[in-house]
Backbone as numpy.savetxt, mean C-alpha at the origin, in Angstrom:
# Nx Ny Nz CAx CAy CAz Cx Cy Cz
-13.23 -5.05 -25.55 -12.94 -3.85 -24.77 -12.55 -4.26 -23.36
-11.58 -3.56 -22.81 -11.14 -3.83 -21.45 -12.24 -3.45 -20.47
-12.61 -4.37 -19.61 -13.65 -4.08 -18.63 -13.19 -3.07 -17.61
-11.92 -3.18 -17.22 -11.37 -2.21 -16.27 -11.22 -0.86 -16.95
-10.68 -0.84 -18.15 -10.35 0.40 -18.84 -11.54 1.25 -19.21
-12.70 0.65 -19.46 -13.83 1.46 -19.91 -14.64 2.09 -18.78
-14.34 1.74 -17.52 -15.06 2.35 -16.40 -14.60 3.80 -16.22
-15.53 4.74 -16.14 -15.12 6.14 -15.91 -14.64 6.33 -14.48
-13.75 7.29 -14.29 -13.20 7.60 -12.97 -13.82 8.91 -12.49
-14.66 8.89 -11.45 -15.23 10.15 -10.95 -14.15 10.98 -10.25
-14.18 12.28 -10.49 -13.22 13.18 -9.86 -13.87 13.84 -8.64
-13.36 13.58 -7.43 -13.90 14.24 -6.24 -13.59 15.73 -6.25
-14.29 16.48 -5.40 -14.04 17.92 -5.29 -12.61 18.15 -4.79
-11.96 19.13 -5.34 -10.60 19.47 -4.93 -9.51 18.74 -5.69
-9.88 17.83 -6.59 -8.88 17.10 -7.38 -8.81 17.72 -8.76
-7.59 18.09 -9.16 -7.37 18.72 -10.46 -6.46 17.83 -11.29
-6.83 17.63 -12.55 -6.06 16.77 -13.45 -5.53 17.59 -14.61
-4.24 17.44 -14.90 -3.61 18.08 -16.04 -3.16 16.99 -17.00
-3.67 17.04 -18.23 -3.38 16.01 -19.22 -2.28 16.52 -20.15
-1.22 15.73 -20.28 -0.09 16.06 -21.15 0.63 14.79 -21.52
1.97 14.87 -21.59 2.75 13.65 -21.83 2.58 12.69 -20.66
2.43 13.24 -19.47 2.10 12.48 -18.27 0.83 13.08 -17.70
0.11 12.29 -16.96 -1.11 12.76 -16.32 -0.73 13.24 -14.93
-0.97 14.51 -14.63 -0.65 15.07 -13.32 -1.94 15.20 -12.53
-2.01 14.54 -11.38 -3.20 14.56 -10.52 -2.82 15.28 -9.24
-3.55 16.36 -8.92 -3.28 17.15 -7.72 -4.52 17.17 -6.85
-4.31 17.08 -5.54 -5.42 17.11 -4.60 -4.95 17.54 -3.23
-5.84 17.45 -2.23 -5.48 17.91 -0.89 -4.35 17.11 -0.24
-4.14 15.86 -0.62 -3.10 15.04 -0.01 -1.79 15.02 -0.79
-1.68 15.85 -1.83 -0.45 15.90 -2.59 -0.69 15.81 -4.09
0.36 15.48 -4.81 0.22 15.32 -6.26 0.99 14.10 -6.71
0.49 13.49 -7.80 1.10 12.29 -8.37 1.07 12.39 -9.88
2.00 11.71 -10.51 2.01 11.64 -11.96 1.76 10.20 -12.38
1.03 10.05 -13.47 0.73 8.74 -14.05 1.33 8.72 -15.44
2.20 7.74 -15.75 2.78 7.68 -17.09 1.71 7.33 -18.12
1.76 7.98 -19.27 0.80 7.72 -20.35 1.42 6.73 -21.34
0.66 5.71 -21.67 1.10 4.71 -22.63 0.76 5.18 -24.04
1.57 4.84 -25.04 1.23 5.21 -26.41 -0.05 4.48 -26.86
-0.94 5.22 -27.51 -2.19 4.63 -27.99 -3.32 4.68 -26.98
-3.06 5.19 -25.77 -4.09 5.32 -24.74 -4.35 6.80 -24.53
-5.62 7.21 -24.60 -5.99 8.62 -24.52 -6.85 8.86 -23.29
-6.67 10.04 -22.67 -7.45 10.42 -21.49 -8.14 11.74 -21.80
-9.44 11.81 -21.44 -10.15 13.08 -21.57 -11.06 13.26 -20.36
-11.25 14.54 -20.01 -12.10 14.88 -18.87 -13.46 15.31 -19.40
-14.52 14.75 -18.81 -15.87 15.02 -19.29 -16.84 14.99 -18.13
-17.53 16.10 -17.86 -18.55 16.19 -16.82 -18.07 15.70 -15.45
-16.88 16.09 -15.03 -16.37 15.70 -13.71 -15.89 14.26 -13.62
-15.70 13.60 -14.76 -15.15 12.25 -14.76 -14.03 12.17 -15.78
-13.15 11.19 -15.57 -12.08 10.92 -16.53 -12.47 9.70 -17.33
-12.35 9.81 -18.66 -12.61 8.69 -19.55 -11.31 8.31 -20.23
-11.01 7.02 -20.22 -9.77 6.53 -20.81 -10.14 5.62 -21.98
-9.59 5.93 -23.15 -9.87 5.15 -24.36 -8.56 4.71 -24.98
-8.68 3.76 -25.92 -7.49 3.29 -26.63 -7.76 3.32 -28.12
-6.67 3.36 -28.91 -6.79 3.43 -30.36 -7.13 2.07 -30.97
-6.39 1.04 -30.59 -6.60 -0.29 -31.16 -6.65 -1.33 -30.05
-7.04 -2.55 -30.41 -7.09 -3.63 -29.43 -5.70 -4.09 -29.00
-4.66 -3.65 -29.67 -3.30 -4.02 -29.28 -2.90 -3.37 -27.95
-3.58 -2.28 -27.59 -3.25 -1.58 -26.35 -4.20 -1.96 -25.21
-4.85 -3.12 -25.27 -5.84 -3.51 -24.25 -5.21 -3.56 -22.86
-4.04 -4.17 -22.74 -3.39 -4.29 -21.43 -2.98 -2.92 -20.90
-2.41 -2.08 -21.76 -2.00 -0.73 -21.35 -3.22 0.12 -20.99
-4.34 -0.12 -21.65 -5.58 0.60 -21.38 -6.04 0.35 -19.94
-6.13 -0.92 -19.56 -6.54 -1.27 -18.20 -5.54 -0.80 -17.16
-4.26 -0.93 -17.48 -3.21 -0.49 -16.55 -3.29 1.01 -16.30
-3.42 1.78 -17.36 -3.48 3.24 -17.23 -4.69 3.66 -16.41
-5.83 3.00 -16.65 -7.04 3.33 -15.90 -6.86 3.00 -14.42
-6.26 1.85 -14.11 -6.05 1.46 -12.71 -5.08 2.41 -12.01
-3.98 2.76 -12.67 -3.02 3.68 -12.08 -3.63 5.06 -11.86
-4.45 5.51 -12.82 -5.11 6.81 -12.69 -6.11 6.81 -11.55
-6.91 5.74 -11.43 -7.88 5.65 -10.35 -7.18 5.63 -8.99
-6.04 4.92 -8.89 -5.28 4.90 -7.64 -4.72 6.28 -7.31
-4.25 7.01 -8.32 -3.72 8.34 -8.09 -4.82 9.29 -7.64
-6.00 9.21 -8.25 -7.12 10.08 -7.87 -7.55 9.79 -6.44
-7.67 8.50 -6.08 -8.06 8.16 -4.71 -6.96 8.56 -3.73
-5.71 8.38 -4.10 -4.60 8.70 -3.22 -4.52 10.17 -2.87
-4.69 11.06 -3.86 -4.58 12.50 -3.58 -5.84 13.05 -2.94
-6.97 12.32 -3.00 -8.19 12.82 -2.38 -8.39 12.25 -0.97
-8.37 10.92 -0.80 -8.61 10.33 0.52 -7.39 9.63 1.09
-6.50 9.13 0.25 -5.32 8.43 0.73 -5.59 6.94 0.92
-4.55 6.21 1.25 -4.64 4.77 1.46 -4.14 4.43 2.86
-4.62 3.32 3.40 -4.22 2.85 4.71 -3.84 1.38 4.63
-2.76 1.03 5.30 -2.35 -0.37 5.39 -2.10 -0.66 6.86
-2.66 -1.72 7.37 -2.52 -2.05 8.78 -1.69 -3.31 8.95
-0.76 -3.25 9.90 0.08 -4.38 10.26 -0.12 -4.66 11.74
0.25 -5.85 12.17 0.16 -6.20 13.58 1.43 -6.96 13.97
2.02 -6.58 15.11 3.20 -7.27 15.62 2.71 -8.23 16.71
2.96 -9.53 16.50 2.59 -10.55 17.47 3.86 -11.05 18.15
3.84 -11.17 19.48 4.97 -11.74 20.20 5.24 -10.97 21.48
5.65 -11.70 22.49 5.99 -11.10 23.78 7.30 -10.35 23.64
7.32 -9.10 24.04 8.52 -8.28 23.96 8.75 -7.65 22.60
7.95 -7.96 21.61 8.07 -7.34 20.30 7.34 -6.00 20.35
8.02 -4.94 19.96 7.36 -3.63 19.99 7.98 -2.68 18.97
7.32 -1.55 18.80 7.77 -0.55 17.84 7.45 0.83 18.40
8.31 1.77 18.11 8.03 3.16 18.44 8.54 4.05 17.31
7.82 5.14 17.09 8.14 6.05 15.99 8.65 7.37 16.57
9.80 7.82 16.04 10.35 9.12 16.40 10.64 9.86 15.11
9.74 10.77 14.74 9.91 11.51 13.50 9.71 10.59 12.30
10.74 10.47 11.46 10.67 9.64 10.25 11.30 8.26 10.45
11.68 7.94 11.70 12.36 6.67 11.97 11.51 5.83 12.91
11.26 4.58 12.49 10.55 3.61 13.33 11.59 2.66 13.89
11.55 2.44 15.20 12.50 1.55 15.86 11.76 0.29 16.30
12.19 -0.86 15.78 11.54 -2.14 16.08 12.41 -2.96 17.02
11.80 -3.54 18.05 12.44 -4.56 18.88 11.72 -5.86 18.58
12.38 -6.76 17.86 11.71 -7.97 17.36 12.42 -9.25 17.78
13.06 -9.24 18.96 13.68 -10.45 19.46 15.10 -10.66 18.97
15.62 -9.76 18.18 17.02 -9.85 17.76 17.88 -9.22 18.85
19.19 -9.32 18.70 20.10 -8.78 19.71 20.20 -7.26 19.65
19.59 -6.65 18.65 19.69 -5.21 18.46 18.35 -4.67 17.95
18.06 -3.41 18.22 16.85 -2.82 17.62 17.07 -2.54 16.14
16.00 -2.57 15.37 16.08 -2.32 13.93 15.51 -0.93 13.66
16.30 -0.09 13.01 15.86 1.25 12.64 15.30 1.20 11.22
14.08 1.66 11.03 13.42 1.63 9.72 13.07 3.06 9.34
13.64 3.55 8.22 13.38 4.91 7.76 12.09 4.94 6.96
11.16 5.82 7.32 9.91 5.99 6.58 10.12 6.97 5.44
9.79 6.59 4.20 9.96 7.52 3.09 8.98 8.68 3.16
9.26 9.73 2.40 8.38 10.89 2.36 7.00 10.47 1.87
5.97 11.04 2.49 4.60 10.73 2.07 3.98 9.58 2.83
4.75 8.87 3.65 4.23 7.75 4.44 4.25 8.14 5.92
3.11 8.02 6.55 2.99 8.30 7.98 2.71 6.99 8.70
3.23 6.87 9.93 3.02 5.64 10.70 2.56 6.00 12.09
1.58 5.23 12.57 1.06 5.41 13.92 1.08 4.05 14.61
1.54 4.02 15.85 1.57 2.79 16.62 0.49 2.89 17.69
-0.47 1.96 17.64 -1.52 1.95 18.65 -1.02 1.26 19.90
-1.80 1.40 20.97 -1.43 0.83 22.25 -1.43 -0.70 22.19
-0.36 -1.35 22.65 -0.32 -2.81 22.61 -1.35 -3.43 23.56
-1.92 -4.54 23.12 -2.88 -5.28 23.95 -2.68 -6.77 23.71
-2.57 -7.53 24.76 -2.34 -9.00 24.77 -1.45 -9.50 23.63
-0.17 -9.12 23.70 0.88 -9.55 22.77 0.63 -9.14 21.33
-0.13 -8.09 21.11 -0.43 -7.61 19.77 -0.22 -6.10 19.74
0.63 -5.63 18.83 0.86 -4.20 18.67 0.41 -3.80 17.28
-0.70 -3.04 17.16 -1.15 -2.62 15.83 -0.32 -1.45 15.28
0.01 -1.52 13.99 0.70 -0.44 13.28 -0.21 0.02 12.15
-0.35 1.34 11.99 -1.19 1.88 10.93 -0.32 2.76 10.04
-0.21 2.38 8.77 0.54 3.15 7.78 -0.44 3.86 6.87
-0.21 5.14 6.61 -1.06 5.90 5.69 -0.18 6.64 4.70
-0.72 6.83 3.50 0.00 7.55 2.46 -0.87 7.75 1.25
-0.41 8.57 0.32 -1.19 8.85 -0.87 -0.80 7.99 -2.06
0.38 7.37 -2.04 0.84 6.54 -3.15 0.67 5.07 -2.77
-0.23 4.38 -3.44 -0.56 2.99 -3.10 0.63 2.06 -3.26
1.42 2.26 -4.30 2.56 1.38 -4.57 3.62 1.54 -3.49
3.96 2.77 -3.13 4.99 3.01 -2.11 4.51 2.49 -0.76
3.24 2.72 -0.44 2.68 2.27 0.83 2.75 0.75 0.94
2.37 0.04 -0.12 2.42 -1.41 -0.11 3.84 -1.94 0.01
4.80 -1.27 -0.63 6.20 -1.69 -0.56 6.76 -1.48 0.84
6.43 -0.36 1.48 6.89 -0.10 2.84 6.31 -1.14 3.80
5.02 -1.46 3.64 4.39 -2.48 4.49 5.06 -3.84 4.28
5.38 -4.19 3.04 6.04 -5.47 2.76 7.45 -5.50 3.35
8.16 -4.38 3.29 9.50 -4.31 3.86 9.46 -4.45 5.38
8.45 -3.84 6.02 8.31 -3.98 7.47 7.98 -5.42 7.85
7.11 -6.05 7.09 6.73 -7.44 7.36 7.94 -8.34 7.20
8.84 -8.02 6.29 10.03 -8.84 6.05 11.05 -8.74 7.18
10.93 -7.74 8.07 11.85 -7.64 9.19 11.75 -8.84 10.12
10.53 -9.35 10.32 10.29 -10.55 11.12 9.02 -11.21 10.56
9.17 -12.02 9.49 7.99 -12.63 8.89 7.25 -13.53 9.89
5.96 -13.75 9.70 5.21 -14.57 10.64 5.76 -16.00 10.70
5.91 -16.51 11.91 6.43 -17.86 12.12 5.25 -18.80 12.36
5.04 -19.79 11.49 3.88 -20.67 11.65 3.99 -21.62 12.84
5.18 -21.78 13.43 5.34 -22.68 14.57 5.06 -21.98 15.89
5.42 -20.70 16.00 5.24 -19.97 17.25 4.17 -18.89 17.18
3.64 -18.63 15.99 2.64 -17.56 15.78 3.19 -16.19 16.18
4.45 -15.93 15.93 5.07 -14.65 16.24 5.51 -13.99 14.95
5.69 -12.67 15.00 6.19 -11.93 13.85 5.28 -10.79 13.47
5.56 -10.18 12.31 4.77 -9.05 11.82 3.86 -9.58 10.71
2.56 -9.31 10.83 1.58 -9.75 9.84 0.76 -8.55 9.38
0.13 -8.73 8.22 -0.89 -7.78 7.81 -2.11 -7.98 8.69
-2.86 -6.93 8.95 -4.09 -7.06 9.74 -5.06 -7.94 8.96
-5.62 -8.91 9.62 -6.55 -9.81 8.96 -5.88 -11.01 8.31
-4.55 -11.05 8.27 -3.85 -12.20 7.68 -3.99 -13.38 8.63
-4.46 -14.49 8.09 -4.66 -15.68 8.90 -3.42 -16.55 8.80
-2.91 -16.95 9.96 -1.72 -17.77 10.01 -2.10 -19.10 10.66
-1.96 -20.17 9.90 -2.27 -21.49 10.45 -1.07 -22.00 11.23
-1.31 -22.33 12.49 -0.23 -22.82 13.34 0.10 -24.26 12.96
1.39 -24.53 12.78 1.84 -25.87 12.45 2.24 -26.61 13.71
2.09 -27.91 13.69 2.54 -28.72 14.81 4.05 -28.86 14.70
4.72 -28.88 15.84 6.16 -29.03 15.86 6.54 -30.49 15.69
7.82 -30.78 15.91 8.30 -32.15 15.82 7.70 -32.97 16.94
7.43 -34.21 16.67 6.93 -35.11 17.71 7.94 -36.20 17.96
8.04 -36.60 19.22 8.92 -37.72 19.56 8.24 -38.99 19.12
8.90 -39.76 18.31 8.24 -40.93 17.76 9.17 -42.10 17.61
8.68 -43.06 16.90 9.41 -44.31 16.69 10.61 -44.15 15.79
11.05 -45.24 15.32 12.28 -45.29 14.54 12.07 -44.78 13.20
């Protein structure tokens, strides 16, 4: 039995689930759909969702469906947060509506469009560090947006500059040394 798949998913107050060809999860932060795999069944029981499978051939789909459902339930009830940090002198970001404008040492500012459902907040910069906070209800979209932002100026191990995830440790490398033949 899948260890992930057999764990029940508690439903918080205000979250409504509709079971059909797709699983529709609605809550205060929006609604999401979870694709249903063949051979994987979902039922609601005493305020929890139970996910079962028909045969052991669907073990991978069982765990996947349970994980996607749990992410959808958490997303529509509390949401997800991803934190980034911009390191570097003169590197900064500002948000105007759905567009984030980055100054990252290039000859031009970079305009980054935020998709629907993703909110961004820029905290006050302190000692060459500008914190960015991304929030949203869809974990996959939020992670992809954070990865795309990080790719605008990946962390440089020689200068310790760039966009990193909060808590990401970057080991500084030594540069070239003048040496012998």
